[in-house]
Each structure stands twice: as structure tokens, then as C-alpha cells.
Short mmCIF file of C-alpha atoms in Angstrom, two decimals:
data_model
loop_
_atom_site.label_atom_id
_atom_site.label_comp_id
_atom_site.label_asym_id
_atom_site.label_seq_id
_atom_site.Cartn_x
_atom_site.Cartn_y
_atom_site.Cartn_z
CA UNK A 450 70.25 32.32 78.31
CA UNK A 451 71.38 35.92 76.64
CA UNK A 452 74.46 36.02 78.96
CA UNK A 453 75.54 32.60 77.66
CA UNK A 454 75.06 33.56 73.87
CA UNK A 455 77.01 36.91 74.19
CA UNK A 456 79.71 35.11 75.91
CA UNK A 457 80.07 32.56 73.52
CA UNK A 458 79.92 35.46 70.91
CA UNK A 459 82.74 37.21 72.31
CA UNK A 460 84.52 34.14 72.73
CA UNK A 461 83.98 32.55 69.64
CA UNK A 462 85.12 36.30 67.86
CA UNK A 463 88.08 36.34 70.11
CA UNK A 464 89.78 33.07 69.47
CA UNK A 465 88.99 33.25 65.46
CA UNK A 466 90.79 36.52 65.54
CA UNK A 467 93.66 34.92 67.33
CA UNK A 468 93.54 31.92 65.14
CA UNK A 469 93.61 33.77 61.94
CA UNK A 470 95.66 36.02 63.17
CA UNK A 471 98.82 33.93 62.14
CA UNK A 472 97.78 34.37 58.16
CA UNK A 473 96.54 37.83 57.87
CA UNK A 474 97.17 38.76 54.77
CA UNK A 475 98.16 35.32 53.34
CA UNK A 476 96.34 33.75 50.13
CA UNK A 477 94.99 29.96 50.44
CA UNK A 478 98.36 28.48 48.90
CA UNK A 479 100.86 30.79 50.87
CA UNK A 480 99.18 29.61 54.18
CA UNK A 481 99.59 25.65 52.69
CA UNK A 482 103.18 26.69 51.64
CA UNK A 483 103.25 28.09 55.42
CA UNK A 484 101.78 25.87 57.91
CA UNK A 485 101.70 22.58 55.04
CA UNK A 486 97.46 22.53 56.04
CA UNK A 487 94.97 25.08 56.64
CA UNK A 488 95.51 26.72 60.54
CA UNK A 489 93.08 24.71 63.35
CA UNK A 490 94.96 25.45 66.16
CA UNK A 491 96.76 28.79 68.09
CA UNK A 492 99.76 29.49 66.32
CA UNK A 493 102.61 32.78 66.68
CA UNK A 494 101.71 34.87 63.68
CA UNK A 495 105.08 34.33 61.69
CA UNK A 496 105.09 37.52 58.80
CA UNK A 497 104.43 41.33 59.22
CA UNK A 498 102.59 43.24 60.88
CA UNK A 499 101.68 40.80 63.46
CA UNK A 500 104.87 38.66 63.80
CA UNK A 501 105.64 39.75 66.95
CA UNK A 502 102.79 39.02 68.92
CA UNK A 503 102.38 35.49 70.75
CA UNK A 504 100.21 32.73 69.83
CA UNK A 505 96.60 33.35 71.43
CA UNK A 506 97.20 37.56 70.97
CA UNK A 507 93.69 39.35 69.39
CA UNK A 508 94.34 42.30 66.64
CA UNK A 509 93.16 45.10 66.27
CA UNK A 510 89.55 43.51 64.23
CA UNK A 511 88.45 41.90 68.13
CA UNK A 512 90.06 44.23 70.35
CA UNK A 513 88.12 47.28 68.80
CA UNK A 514 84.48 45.51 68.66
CA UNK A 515 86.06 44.74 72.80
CA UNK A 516 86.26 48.33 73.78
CA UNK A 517 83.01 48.73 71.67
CA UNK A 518 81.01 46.81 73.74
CA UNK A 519 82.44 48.09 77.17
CA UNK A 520 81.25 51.46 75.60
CA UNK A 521 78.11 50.23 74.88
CA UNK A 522 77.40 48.74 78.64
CA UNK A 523 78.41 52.38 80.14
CA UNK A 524 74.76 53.98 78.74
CA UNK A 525 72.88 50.21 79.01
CA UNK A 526 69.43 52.27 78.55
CA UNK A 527 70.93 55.32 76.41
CA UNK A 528 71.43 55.29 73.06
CA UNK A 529 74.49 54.07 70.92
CA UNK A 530 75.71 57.22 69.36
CA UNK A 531 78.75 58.42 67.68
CA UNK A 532 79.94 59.91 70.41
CA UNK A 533 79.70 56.34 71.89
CA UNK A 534 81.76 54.91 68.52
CA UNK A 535 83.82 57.70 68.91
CA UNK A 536 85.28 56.96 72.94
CA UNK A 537 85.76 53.93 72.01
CA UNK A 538 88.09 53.94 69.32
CA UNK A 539 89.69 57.22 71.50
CA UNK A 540 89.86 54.11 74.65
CA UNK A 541 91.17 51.52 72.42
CA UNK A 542 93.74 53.96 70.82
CA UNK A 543 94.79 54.76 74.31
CA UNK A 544 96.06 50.60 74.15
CA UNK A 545 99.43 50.17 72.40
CA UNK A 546 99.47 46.67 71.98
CA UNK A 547 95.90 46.77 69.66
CA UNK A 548 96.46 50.49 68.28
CA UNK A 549 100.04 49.52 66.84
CA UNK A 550 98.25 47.08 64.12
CA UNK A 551 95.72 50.17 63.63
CA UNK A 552 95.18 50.70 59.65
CA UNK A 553 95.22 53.67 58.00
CA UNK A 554 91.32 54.36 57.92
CA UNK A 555 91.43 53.80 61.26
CA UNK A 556 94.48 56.10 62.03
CA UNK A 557 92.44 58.82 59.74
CA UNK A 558 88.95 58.32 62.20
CA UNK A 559 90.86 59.06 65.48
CA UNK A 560 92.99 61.91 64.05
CA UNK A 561 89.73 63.20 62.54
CA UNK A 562 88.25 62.73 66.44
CA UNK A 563 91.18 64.42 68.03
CA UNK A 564 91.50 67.25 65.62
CA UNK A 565 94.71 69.38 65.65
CA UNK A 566 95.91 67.74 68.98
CA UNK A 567 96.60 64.25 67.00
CA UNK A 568 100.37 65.31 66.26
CA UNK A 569 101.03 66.61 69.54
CA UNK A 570 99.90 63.91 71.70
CA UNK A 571 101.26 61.27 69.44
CA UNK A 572 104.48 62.88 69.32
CA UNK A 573 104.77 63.07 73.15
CA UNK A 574 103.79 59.37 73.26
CA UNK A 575 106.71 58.34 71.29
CA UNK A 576 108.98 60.47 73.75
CA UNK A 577 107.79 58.91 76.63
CA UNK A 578 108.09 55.35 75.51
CA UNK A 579 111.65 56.18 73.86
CA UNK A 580 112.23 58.49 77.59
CA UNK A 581 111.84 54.83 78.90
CA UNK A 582 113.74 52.40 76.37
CA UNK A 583 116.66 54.60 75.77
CA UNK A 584 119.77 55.66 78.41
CA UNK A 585 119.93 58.74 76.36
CA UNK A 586 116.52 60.08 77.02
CA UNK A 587 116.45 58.42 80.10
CA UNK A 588 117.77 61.48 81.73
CA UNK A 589 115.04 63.97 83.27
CA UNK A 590 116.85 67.37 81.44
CA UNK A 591 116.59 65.23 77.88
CA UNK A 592 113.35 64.28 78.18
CA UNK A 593 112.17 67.42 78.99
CA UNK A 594 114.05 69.34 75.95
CA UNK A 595 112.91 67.01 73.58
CA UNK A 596 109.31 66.98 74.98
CA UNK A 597 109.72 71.35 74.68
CA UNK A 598 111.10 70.87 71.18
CA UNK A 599 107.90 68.63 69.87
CA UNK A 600 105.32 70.57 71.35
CA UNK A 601 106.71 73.47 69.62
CA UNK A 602 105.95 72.15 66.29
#
């Protein structure tokens, strides 16, 4: 049955990028040196960029070809188009947890995508999540300042 083959796709793609994510970027011997035997199991990425992301946690490789596909099943009978390509990697950028582990060719597509706006909007993300994590910008009167003060660059 197709349902039951695209499942197992997705499935099968998820947990390999979960399992493997605990040696990105490691050669054959550093993973031996590592884990003392190749990975078969869920394990906490230990080493940069991913170390601090729980065992079981996808990357940035499945959760991209994820928000693909949902883009994909919005226009079943239309066509797949770069606009398509193009909201998706806008709706998976909009995810912190994936876009954080986002390389640099990937950074370059979506700044490329949002044009002059890239700068701005990523600079008032970072002042909203620091307005949240930090008692000094946790005020209304700071946050707003520093909010005028990027928007003016």
C-alpha cells in the first residue's frame, strides 16, 4: 500500500538522521575512538553543532525534506514549483530548533528568498528571544528601544 511505503520512508529517513546525528562530522576511527563500535542505537550527539540536542532529535537534513513534503501535500494536484521549495525552507526557517543547525548555503537560499528584509527580521528575532531570557530586556521600555535601534539599521 503507497501510504505504508511513504510512512516507512519518512520513518526510516527520520530515525537514520537521528541515529547519525550523534557523529556528524566524525571520520570512521573518531566515531570508534567515540562510541568504541560503529553507532546502532539512539545516542545524545556528544561534539558541536549538535551537542545539545537529545538522543532521538532530527537535524536540519530530515526536518527540511519534513516541511518539504507538508508543502508538497498543500497543492496535491498542482505542480511542485519553486515557489513551493521556496515556503518551505521560509516554514522550516520559521522553526528554531531545525534552522539553528542551518548551513551556510542554506542561510544564503532564505536570505536570497527574503531579500533586504533578512537582517531586519533576524535581528528582531534575536531581541525577542533575548527580550525573554534576559531580566535586562525583560522590561517593556528596553525591549522596545532596542527593537527601535535595530530596525534603524
Amino acid at each position: 500500500d503507497s501510504y505504508e511505503r511513504v510512512l516507512g520512508c519518512f520513518y526510516g529517513a527520520a530515525i537514520g538522521d537521528a541515529m547519525g546525528a550523534a557523529t556528524e562530522t566524525m571520520t570512521p576511527q573518531m566515531i570508534l575512538d567515540r562510541y568504541g563500535a560503529y553507532v546502532d542505537q539512539l545516542l545524545a550527539p556528544a561534539t558541536e553543532p549538535l551537542g545539545q540536542v537529545p538522543a532521538g532529535f532530527v537535524t536540519d537534513d530530515f526536518s527540511l525534506a519534513y516541511f518539504t513534503a507538508l508543502e508538497i501535500l498543500k497543492a496535491p494536484d498542482g505542480p511542485i514549483s519553486d515557489k513551493t521549495a521556496q515556503d518551505a525552507l521560509l516554514n522550516w526557517s520559521a522553526h528554531p530548533e531545525y534552522f539553528c543547525f542551518a548551513g551556510p548555503s542554506t542561510s544564503v537560499a532564505i536570505k536570497k528568498i527574503l531579500g533586504e528584509n533578512f537582517a531586519l527580521i533576524a535581528t528582531i528575532i534575536l531581541v525577542i528571544i533575548f527580550s525573554l531570557t534576559s531580566p535586562y530586556f525583560f522590561s517593556y521600555d528596553n525591549f522596545k528601544n532596542i527593537l527601535i535601534q535595530c530596525t534603524a539599521v
